[in-house]
Tab-separated table of C-alpha atoms and ligand atoms in Angstrom:
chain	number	residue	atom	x	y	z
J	1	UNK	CA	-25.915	7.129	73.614
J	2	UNK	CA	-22.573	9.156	73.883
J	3	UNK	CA	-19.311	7.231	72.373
J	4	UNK	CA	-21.229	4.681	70.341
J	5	UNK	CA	-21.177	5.169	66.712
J	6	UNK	CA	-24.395	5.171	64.732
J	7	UNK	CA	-23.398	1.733	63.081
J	8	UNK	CA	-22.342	-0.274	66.074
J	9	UNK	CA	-25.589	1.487	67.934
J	10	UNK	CA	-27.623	-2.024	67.556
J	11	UNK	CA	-30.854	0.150	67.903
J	12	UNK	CA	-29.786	2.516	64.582
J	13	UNK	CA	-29.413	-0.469	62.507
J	14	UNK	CA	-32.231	-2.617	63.564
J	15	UNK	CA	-35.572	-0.288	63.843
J	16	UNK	CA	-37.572	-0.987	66.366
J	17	UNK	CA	-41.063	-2.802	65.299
J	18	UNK	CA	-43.777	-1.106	64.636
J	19	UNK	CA	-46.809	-0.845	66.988
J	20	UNK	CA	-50.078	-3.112	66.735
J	21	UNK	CA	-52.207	-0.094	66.019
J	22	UNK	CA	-49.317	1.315	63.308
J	23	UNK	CA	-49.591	-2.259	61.881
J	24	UNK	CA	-53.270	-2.501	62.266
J	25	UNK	CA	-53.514	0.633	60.184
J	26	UNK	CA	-50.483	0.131	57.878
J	27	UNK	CA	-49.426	-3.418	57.316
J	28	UNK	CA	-49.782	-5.279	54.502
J	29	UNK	CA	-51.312	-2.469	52.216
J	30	UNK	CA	-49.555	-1.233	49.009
J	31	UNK	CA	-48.580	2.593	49.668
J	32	UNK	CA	-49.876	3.716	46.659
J	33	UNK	CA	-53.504	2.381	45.471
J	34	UNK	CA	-55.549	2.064	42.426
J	35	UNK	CA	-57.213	5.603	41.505
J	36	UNK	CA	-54.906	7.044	43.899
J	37	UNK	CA	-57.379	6.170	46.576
J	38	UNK	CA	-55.824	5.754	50.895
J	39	UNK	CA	-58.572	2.782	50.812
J	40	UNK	CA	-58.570	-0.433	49.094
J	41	UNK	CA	-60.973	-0.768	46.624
J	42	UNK	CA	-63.524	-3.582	46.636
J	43	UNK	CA	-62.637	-5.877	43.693
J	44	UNK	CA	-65.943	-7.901	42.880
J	45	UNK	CA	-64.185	-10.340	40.128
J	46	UNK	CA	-64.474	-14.212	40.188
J	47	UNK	CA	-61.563	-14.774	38.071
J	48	UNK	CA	-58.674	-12.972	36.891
J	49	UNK	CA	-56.651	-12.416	33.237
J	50	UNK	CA	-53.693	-13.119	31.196
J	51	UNK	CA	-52.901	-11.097	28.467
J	52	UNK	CA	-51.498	-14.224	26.527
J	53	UNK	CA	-50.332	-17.767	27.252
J	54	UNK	CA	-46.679	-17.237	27.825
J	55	UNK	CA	-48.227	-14.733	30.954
J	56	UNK	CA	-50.365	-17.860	31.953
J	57	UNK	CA	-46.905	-20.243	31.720
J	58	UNK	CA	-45.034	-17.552	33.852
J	59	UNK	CA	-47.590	-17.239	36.542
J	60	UNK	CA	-46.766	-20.887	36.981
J	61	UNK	CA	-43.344	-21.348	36.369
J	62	UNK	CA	-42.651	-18.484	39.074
J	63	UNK	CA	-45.423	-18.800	41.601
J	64	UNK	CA	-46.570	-15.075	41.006
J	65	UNK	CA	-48.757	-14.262	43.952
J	66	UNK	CA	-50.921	-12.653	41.313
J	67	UNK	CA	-54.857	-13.281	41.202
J	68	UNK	CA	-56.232	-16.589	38.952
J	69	UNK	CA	-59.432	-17.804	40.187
J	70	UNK	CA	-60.976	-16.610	43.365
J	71	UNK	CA	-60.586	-19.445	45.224
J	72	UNK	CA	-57.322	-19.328	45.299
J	73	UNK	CA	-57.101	-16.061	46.436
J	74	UNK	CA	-57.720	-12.563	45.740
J	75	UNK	CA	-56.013	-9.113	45.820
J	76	UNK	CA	-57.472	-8.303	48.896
J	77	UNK	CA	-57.472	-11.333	50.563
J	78	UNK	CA	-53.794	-10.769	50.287
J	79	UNK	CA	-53.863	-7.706	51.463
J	80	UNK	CA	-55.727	-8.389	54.782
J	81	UNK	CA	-54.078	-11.922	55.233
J	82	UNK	CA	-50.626	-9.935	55.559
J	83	UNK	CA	-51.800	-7.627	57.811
J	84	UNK	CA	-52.847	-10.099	59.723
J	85	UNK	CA	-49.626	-12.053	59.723
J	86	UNK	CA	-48.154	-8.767	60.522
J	87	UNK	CA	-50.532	-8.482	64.107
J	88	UNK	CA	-49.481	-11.911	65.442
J	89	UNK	CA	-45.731	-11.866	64.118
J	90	UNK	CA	-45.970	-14.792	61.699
J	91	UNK	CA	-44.780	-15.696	58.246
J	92	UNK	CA	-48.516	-16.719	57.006
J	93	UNK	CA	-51.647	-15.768	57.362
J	94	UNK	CA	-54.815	-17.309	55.444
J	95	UNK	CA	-58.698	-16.079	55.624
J	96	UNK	CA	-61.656	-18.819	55.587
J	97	UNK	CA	-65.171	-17.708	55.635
J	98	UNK	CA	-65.747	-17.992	59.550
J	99	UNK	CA	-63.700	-19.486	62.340
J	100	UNK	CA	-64.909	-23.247	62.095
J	101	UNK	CA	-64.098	-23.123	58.203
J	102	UNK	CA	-60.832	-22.278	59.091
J	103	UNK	CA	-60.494	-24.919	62.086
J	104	UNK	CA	-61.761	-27.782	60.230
J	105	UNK	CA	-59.966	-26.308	57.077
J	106	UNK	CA	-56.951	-26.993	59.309
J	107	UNK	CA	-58.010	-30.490	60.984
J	108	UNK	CA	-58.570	-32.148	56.923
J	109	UNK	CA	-54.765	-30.595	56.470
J	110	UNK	CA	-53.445	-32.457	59.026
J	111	UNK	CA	-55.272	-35.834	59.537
J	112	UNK	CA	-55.580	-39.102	57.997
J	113	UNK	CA	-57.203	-42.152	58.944
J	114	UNK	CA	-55.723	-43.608	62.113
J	115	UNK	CA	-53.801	-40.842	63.165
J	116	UNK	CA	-55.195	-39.078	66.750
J	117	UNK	CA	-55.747	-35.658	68.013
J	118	UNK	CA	-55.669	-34.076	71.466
J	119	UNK	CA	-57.963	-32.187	72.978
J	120	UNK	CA	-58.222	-30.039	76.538
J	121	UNK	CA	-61.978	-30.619	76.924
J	122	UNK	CA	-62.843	-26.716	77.507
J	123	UNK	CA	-61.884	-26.202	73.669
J	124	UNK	CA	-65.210	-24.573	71.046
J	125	UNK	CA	-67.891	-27.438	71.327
J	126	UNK	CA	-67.933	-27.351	67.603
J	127	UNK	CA	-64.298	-27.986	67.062
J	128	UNK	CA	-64.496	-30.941	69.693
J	129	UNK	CA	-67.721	-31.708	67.742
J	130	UNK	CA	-66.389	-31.645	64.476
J	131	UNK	CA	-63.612	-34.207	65.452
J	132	UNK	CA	-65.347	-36.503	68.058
J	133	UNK	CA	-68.563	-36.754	65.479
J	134	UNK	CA	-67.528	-36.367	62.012
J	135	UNK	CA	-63.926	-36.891	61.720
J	136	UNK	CA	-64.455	-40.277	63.577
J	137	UNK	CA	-66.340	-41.224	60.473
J	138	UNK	CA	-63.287	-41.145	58.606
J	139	UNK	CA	-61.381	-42.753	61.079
J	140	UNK	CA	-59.502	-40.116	62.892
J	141	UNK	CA	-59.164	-40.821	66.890
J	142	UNK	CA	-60.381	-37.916	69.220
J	143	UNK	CA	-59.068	-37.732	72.698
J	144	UNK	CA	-60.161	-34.791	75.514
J	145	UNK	CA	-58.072	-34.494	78.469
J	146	UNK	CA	-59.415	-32.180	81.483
J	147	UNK	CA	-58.510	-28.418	80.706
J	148	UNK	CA	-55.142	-27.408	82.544
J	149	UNK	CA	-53.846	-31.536	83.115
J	150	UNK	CA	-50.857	-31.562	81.141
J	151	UNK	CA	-49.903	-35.037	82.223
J	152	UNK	CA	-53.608	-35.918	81.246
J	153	UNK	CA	-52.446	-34.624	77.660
J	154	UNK	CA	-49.330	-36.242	77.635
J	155	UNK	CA	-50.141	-39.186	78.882
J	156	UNK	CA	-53.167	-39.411	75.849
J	157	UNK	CA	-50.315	-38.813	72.885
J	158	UNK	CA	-49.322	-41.689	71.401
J	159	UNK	CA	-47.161	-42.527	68.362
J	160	UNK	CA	-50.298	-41.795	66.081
J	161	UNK	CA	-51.046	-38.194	67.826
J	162	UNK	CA	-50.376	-35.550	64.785
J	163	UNK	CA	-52.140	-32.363	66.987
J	164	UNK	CA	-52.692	-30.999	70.361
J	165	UNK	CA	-54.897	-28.252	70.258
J	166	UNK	CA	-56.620	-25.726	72.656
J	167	UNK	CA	-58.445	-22.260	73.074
J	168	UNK	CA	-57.020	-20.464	75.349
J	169	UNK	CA	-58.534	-18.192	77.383
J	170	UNK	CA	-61.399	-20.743	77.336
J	171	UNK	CA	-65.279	-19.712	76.625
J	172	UNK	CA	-67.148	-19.304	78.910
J	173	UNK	CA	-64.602	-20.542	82.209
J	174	UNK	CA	-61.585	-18.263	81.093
J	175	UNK	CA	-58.716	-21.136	81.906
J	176	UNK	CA	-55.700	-20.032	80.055
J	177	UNK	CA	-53.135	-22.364	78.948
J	178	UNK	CA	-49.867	-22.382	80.311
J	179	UNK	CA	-48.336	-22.043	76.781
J	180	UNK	CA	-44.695	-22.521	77.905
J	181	UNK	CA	-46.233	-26.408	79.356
J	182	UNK	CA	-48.447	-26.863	76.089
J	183	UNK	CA	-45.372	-26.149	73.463
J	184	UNK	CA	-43.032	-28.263	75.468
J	185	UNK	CA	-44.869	-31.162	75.119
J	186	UNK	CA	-45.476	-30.669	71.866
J	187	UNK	CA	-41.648	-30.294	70.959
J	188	UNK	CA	-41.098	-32.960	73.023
J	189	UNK	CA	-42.830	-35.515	71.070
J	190	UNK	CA	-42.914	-33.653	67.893
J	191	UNK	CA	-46.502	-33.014	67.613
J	192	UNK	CA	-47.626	-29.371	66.106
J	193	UNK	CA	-49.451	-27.599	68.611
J	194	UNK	CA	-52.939	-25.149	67.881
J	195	UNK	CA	-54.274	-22.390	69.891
J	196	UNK	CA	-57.582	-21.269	69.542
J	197	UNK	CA	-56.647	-17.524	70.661
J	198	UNK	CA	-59.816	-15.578	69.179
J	199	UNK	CA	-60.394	-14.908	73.408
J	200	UNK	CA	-57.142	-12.940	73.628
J	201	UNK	CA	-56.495	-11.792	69.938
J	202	UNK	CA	-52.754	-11.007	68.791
J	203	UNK	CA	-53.095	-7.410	70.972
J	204	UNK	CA	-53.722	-9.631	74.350
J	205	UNK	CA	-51.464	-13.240	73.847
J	206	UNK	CA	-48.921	-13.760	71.067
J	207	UNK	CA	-48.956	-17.999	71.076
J	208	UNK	CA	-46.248	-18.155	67.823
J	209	UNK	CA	-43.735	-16.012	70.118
J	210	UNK	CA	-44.497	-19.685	72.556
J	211	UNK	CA	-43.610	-21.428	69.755
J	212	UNK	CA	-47.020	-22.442	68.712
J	213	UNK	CA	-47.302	-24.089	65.777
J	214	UNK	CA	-50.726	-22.705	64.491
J	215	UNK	CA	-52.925	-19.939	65.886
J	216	UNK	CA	-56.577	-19.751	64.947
J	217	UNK	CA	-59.264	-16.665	65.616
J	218	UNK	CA	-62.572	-16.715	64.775
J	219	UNK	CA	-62.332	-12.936	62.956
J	220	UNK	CA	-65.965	-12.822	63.695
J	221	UNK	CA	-65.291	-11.684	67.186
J	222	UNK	CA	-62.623	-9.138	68.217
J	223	UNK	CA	-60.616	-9.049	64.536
J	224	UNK	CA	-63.514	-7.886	62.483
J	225	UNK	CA	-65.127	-6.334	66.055
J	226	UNK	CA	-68.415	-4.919	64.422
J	227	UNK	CA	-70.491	-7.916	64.787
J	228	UNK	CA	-70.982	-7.528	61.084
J	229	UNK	CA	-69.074	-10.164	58.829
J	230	UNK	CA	-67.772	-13.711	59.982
J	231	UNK	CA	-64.507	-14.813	58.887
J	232	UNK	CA	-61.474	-16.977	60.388
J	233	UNK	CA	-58.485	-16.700	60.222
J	234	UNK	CA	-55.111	-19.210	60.587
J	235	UNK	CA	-51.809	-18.144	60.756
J	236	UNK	CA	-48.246	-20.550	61.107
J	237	UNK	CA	-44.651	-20.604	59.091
J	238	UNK	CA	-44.971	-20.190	55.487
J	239	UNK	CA	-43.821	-23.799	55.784
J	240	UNK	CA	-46.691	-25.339	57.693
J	241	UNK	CA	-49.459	-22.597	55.946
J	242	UNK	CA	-48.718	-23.833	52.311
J	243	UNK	CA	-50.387	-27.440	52.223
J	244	UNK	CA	-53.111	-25.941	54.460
J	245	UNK	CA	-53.671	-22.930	51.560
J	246	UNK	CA	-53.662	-25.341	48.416
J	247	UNK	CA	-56.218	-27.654	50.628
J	248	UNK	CA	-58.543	-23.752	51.183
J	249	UNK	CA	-58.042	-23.571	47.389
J	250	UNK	CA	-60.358	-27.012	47.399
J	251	UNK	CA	-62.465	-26.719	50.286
J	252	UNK	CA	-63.442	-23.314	49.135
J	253	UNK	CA	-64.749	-21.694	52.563
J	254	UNK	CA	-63.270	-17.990	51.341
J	255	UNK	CA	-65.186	-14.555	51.676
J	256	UNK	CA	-66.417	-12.123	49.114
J	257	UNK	CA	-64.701	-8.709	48.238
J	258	UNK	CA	-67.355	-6.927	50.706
J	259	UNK	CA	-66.312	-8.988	53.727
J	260	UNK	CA	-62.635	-8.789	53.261
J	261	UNK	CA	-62.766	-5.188	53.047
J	262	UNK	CA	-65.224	-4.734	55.800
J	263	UNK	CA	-62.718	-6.967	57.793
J	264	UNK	CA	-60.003	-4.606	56.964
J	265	UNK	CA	-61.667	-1.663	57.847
J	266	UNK	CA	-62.918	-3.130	61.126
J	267	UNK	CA	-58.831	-3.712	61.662
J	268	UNK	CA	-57.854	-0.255	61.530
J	269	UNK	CA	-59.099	0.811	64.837
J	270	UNK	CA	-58.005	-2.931	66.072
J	271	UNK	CA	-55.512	-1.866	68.972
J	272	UNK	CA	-58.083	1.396	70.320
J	273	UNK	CA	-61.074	-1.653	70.563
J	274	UNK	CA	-59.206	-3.573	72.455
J	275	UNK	CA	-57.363	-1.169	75.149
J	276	UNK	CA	-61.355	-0.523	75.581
J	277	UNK	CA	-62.277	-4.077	75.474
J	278	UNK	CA	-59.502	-4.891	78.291
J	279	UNK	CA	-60.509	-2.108	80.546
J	280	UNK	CA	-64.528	-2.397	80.100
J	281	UNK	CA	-64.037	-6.202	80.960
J	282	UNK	CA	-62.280	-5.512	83.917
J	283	UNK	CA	-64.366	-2.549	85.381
J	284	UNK	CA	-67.313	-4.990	85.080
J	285	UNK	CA	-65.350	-7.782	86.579
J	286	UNK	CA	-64.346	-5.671	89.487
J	287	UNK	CA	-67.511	-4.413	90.025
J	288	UNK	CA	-69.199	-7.940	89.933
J	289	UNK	CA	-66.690	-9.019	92.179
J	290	UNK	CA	-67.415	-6.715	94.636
J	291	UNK	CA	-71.104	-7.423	94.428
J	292	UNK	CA	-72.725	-8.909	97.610
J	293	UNK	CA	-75.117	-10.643	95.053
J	294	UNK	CA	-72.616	-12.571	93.143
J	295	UNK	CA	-71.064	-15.892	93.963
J	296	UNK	CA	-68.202	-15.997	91.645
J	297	UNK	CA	-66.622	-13.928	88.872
J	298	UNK	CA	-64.517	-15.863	86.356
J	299	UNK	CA	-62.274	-13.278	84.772
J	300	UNK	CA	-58.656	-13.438	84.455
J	301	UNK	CA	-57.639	-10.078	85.002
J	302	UNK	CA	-58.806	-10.504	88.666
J	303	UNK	CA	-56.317	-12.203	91.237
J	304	UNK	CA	-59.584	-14.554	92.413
J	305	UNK	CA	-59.428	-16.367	88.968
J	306	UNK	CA	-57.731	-19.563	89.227
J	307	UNK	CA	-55.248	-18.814	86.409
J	308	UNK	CA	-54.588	-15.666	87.265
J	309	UNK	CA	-50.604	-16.007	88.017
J	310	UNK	CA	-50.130	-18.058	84.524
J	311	UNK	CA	-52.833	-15.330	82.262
J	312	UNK	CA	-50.920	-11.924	84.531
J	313	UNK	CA	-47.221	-13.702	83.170
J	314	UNK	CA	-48.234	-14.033	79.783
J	315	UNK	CA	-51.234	-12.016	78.639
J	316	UNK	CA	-50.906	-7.952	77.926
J	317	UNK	CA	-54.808	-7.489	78.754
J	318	UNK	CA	-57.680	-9.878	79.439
J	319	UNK	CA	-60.072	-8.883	77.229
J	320	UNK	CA	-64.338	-8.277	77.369
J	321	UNK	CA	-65.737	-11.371	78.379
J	322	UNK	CA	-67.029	-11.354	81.919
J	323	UNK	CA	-68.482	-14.961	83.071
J	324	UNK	CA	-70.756	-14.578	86.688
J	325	UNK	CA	-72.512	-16.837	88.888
J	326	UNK	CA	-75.608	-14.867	90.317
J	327	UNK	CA	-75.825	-16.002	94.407
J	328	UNK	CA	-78.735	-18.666	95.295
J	329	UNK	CA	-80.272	-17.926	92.072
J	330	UNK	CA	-82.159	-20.535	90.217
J	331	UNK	CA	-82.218	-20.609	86.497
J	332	UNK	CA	-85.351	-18.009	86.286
J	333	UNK	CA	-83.832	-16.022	88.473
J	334	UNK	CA	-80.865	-15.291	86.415
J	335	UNK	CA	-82.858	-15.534	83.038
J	336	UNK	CA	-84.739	-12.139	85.318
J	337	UNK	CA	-81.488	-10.267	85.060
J	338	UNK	CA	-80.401	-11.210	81.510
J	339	UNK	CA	-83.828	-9.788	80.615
J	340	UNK	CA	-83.883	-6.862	83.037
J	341	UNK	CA	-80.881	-5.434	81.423
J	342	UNK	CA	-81.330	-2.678	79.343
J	343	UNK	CA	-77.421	-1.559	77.559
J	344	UNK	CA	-76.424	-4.813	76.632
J	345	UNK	CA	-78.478	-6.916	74.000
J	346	UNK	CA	-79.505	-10.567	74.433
J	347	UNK	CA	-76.847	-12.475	71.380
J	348	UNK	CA	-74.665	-15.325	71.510
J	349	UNK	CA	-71.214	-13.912	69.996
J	350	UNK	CA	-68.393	-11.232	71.530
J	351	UNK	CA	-65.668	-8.772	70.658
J	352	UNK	CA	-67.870	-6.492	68.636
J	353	UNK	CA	-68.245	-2.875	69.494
J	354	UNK	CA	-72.079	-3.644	70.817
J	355	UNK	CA	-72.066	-5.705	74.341
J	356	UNK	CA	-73.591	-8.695	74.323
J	357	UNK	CA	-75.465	-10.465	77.615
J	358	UNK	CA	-76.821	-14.467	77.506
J	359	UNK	CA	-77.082	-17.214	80.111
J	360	UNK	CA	-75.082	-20.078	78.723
J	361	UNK	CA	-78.050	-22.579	80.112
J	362	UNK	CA	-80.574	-21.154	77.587
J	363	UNK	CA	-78.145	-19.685	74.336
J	364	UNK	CA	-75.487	-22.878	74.329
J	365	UNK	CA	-76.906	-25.457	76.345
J	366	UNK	CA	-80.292	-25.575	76.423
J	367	UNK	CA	-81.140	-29.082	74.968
J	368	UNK	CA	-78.952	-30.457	77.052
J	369	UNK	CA	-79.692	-32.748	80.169
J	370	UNK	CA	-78.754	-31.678	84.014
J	371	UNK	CA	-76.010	-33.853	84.255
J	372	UNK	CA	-74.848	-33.061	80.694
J	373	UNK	CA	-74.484	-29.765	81.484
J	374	UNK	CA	-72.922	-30.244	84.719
J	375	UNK	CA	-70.306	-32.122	82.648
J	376	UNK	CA	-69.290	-29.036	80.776
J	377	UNK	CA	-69.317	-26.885	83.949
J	378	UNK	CA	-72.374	-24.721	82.795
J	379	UNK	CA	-74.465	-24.249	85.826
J	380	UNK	CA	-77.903	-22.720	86.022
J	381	UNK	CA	-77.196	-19.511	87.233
J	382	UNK	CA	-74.428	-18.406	84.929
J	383	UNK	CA	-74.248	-15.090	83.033
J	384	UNK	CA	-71.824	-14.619	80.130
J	385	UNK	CA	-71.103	-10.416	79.218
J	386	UNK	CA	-68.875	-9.834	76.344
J	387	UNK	CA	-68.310	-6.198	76.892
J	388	UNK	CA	-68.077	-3.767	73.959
J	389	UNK	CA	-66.698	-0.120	73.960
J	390	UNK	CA	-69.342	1.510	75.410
J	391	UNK	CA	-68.387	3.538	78.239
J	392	UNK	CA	-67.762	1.449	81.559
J	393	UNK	CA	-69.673	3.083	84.035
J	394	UNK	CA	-72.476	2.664	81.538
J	395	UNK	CA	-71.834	-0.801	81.673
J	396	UNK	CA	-72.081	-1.093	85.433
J	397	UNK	CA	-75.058	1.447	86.267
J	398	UNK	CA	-77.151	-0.742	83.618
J	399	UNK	CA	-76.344	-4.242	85.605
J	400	UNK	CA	-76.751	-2.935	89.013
J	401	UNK	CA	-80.289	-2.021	88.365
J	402	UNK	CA	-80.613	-5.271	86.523
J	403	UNK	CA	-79.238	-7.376	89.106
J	404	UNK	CA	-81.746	-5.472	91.523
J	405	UNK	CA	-84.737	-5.786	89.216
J	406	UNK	CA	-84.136	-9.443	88.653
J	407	UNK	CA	-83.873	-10.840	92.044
J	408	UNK	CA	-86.548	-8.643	93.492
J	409	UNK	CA	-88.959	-9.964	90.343
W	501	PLP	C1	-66.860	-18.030	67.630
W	501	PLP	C2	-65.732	-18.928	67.907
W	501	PLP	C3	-65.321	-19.906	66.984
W	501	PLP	C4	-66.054	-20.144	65.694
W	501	PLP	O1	-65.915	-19.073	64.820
W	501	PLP	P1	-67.044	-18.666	63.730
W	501	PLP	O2	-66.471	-17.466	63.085
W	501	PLP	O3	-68.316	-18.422	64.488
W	501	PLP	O4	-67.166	-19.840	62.818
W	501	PLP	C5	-64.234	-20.697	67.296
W	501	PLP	N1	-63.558	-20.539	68.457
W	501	PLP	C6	-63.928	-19.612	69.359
W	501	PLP	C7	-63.149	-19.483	70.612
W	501	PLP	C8	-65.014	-18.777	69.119
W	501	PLP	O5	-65.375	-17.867	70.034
């Protein structure tokens, strides 16, 4: 820029932000590492020492972040919890040992007896589960409102509410939340908001930059992406995150050395997974879409999907999952294609690097009656695909012959 001087040149003083994949890599890691090493090493210790008592009283007195008990954290839990932090542009990030440990690590955090949450009823069955079954036992309300109904929600808050919370996109419909709505009412009536993003990971949807309260992922899926470790992950202000960390310290859902580090190696290729993730799901979607043997596609990427217009405004990608309703198929029928595929394997789960095919009717929902089913939208000839990084056309040559093989069977 000719005529401004490097110091009143906003960009020369304030740097611009790294990239997800330079954070993905980078972030959170000392520069130099014990041995010398580029990798972190895998510390297998259950506790950690003091070389005297006044180092015990200091570690105290000062809050050193240093290890004590591995419970309370370990040296490279740290490590991957700041990377994390780093992805999704918060203060705080803390690991649990799978994505429910970290959602009901957060739901004891926050409620007492007699105080209420809110619900949009397409949230993780066992998060609504958790609440409507077991926290009811301690006397916590639950109420669902129908996905998307915003006056629904705010007409179910009332002076006892202390959380609204939903996934968003949704599993297996794909309804994306209207975060600017969902955060407004929250403010509004100054009750902390959560989104379950583990759908649309920090690469796709950034919830905090919303002015979300709390964003959860199940690390299992896209963050770890190998289909190899579970973990969960919950990130907020360093205000909000420190009663929910001394509450992990006594719940004690945390991971072992191997799975943080596999977790943190699975991160370093984060941003490359998903560009592939994005564009697999939406070849597949496109091509399903265009299928004269398919009846619907639910994906958001595609301008048929009801919240299209509110997932295209706020979403950088849409990710792998792929939800289809096979034409005048029965639920044999479709259970013909599931097994007449040949790529993909047959596994509840997605955002690994292997794709994964199920019919919701048989993996999720199988002991359920008709009509309960019908309540949660799952009919019989649904097929979920969580695409992994295998090469597109791949993808789409395997489920065309599938598709063919199944409803000529
Ligand atoms: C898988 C999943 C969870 C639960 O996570 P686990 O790691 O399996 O405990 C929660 N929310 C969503 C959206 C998920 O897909």
């Amino acid at each position: 820029m000719p005529g401004v001087s490097p110091l009143t040149n906003p960009k020369s003083i304030q740097p611009t932000p790294p990239g997800p994949s330079t954070l993905a890599v980078h972030a959170g890691e000392e520069r130099q590492k014990l041995g010398h090493a580029i990798t972190d090493p895998i510390i297998c210790a259950s506790t950690f020492t003091f070389a005297d008592t006044q180092a015990v009283i200091d570690y105290i007195e000062q809050d050193q972040s240093r290890g004590e008990y591995g419970r309370y954290g370990t040296p490279g839990e740290q490590v991957v919890e700041r990377k994390l932090a780093a992805l999704e542009g918060g203060e705080s990030a803390l690991l649990y040992s799978s994505g429910m440990a970290a959602i009901v690590g957060l739901l004891m955090s926050q409620l007492s007896s007699g105080d209420e949450v809110v619900f949009f009823d397409e949230c993780y069955h066992r998060s609504r589960e958790f609440c409507a079954k077991h926290l009811s036992r301690f006397g916590v309300v639950t109420r669902q409102v129908k996905m998307g109904d915003y006056v629904a929600m705010e007409d179910a808050i009332t002076p006892n509410t202390r959380l609204l919370i939903s996934e968003s996109p949704t599993n297996p419909h794909q309804s994306v939340v209207d975060l600017e709505r969902f955060v407004e009412i929250g403010k509004r009536h100054e009750v902390p908001t959560l989104i379950d993003a583990t759908l649309a990971t920090p690469y796709n949807l950034r919830p905090l930059e919303f002015g979300v309260d709390f964003v959860l992922h199940s690390a299992t899926k896209y963050l770890g992406g190998h289909n190899d470790l579970l973990a969960g992950v919950l990130i907020g202000s360093a205000e909000r995150m420190a009663p929910v960390r001394k509450l992990r310290g006594i719940l004690g859902a945390v991971n072992s050395s191997h799975n943080i580090y596999l977790l943190e190696r699975g991160l370093k290729t984060f941003e490359l997974r998903m560009q592939r993730h994005n564009e697999n799901g939406l070849a597949v979607a496109r091509y399903l879409e265009s299928h004269p043997a398919i009846e619907t596609v639910l994906y958001p990427g595609l301008e048929s999907h009801p919240y299209h217009d509110v997932a295209a405004r706020t979403m950088r990608g849409f990710g792998g999952l792929v939800t289809f309703l096979v034409k005048d198929a029965d639920w044999k029928a479709t259970a013909r294609i599931v097994d007449s595929v040949q790529l993909a394997r047959i596994a509840p789960s997605l955002g690994g690097v292997e794709t994964l095919i199920e019919q919701p009717l048989v993996m999720s929902y199988y002991q359920l009656q008709p009509e309960e089913r019908a309540k949660f939208g799952i009919p019989d000839n649904m097929i979920r695909i969580a695409c992994g990084i295998e090469n597109s056309a791949d993808l789409i040559a395997d489920l065309d012959q599938a598709i063919r093989a199944g409803l000529s069977g």
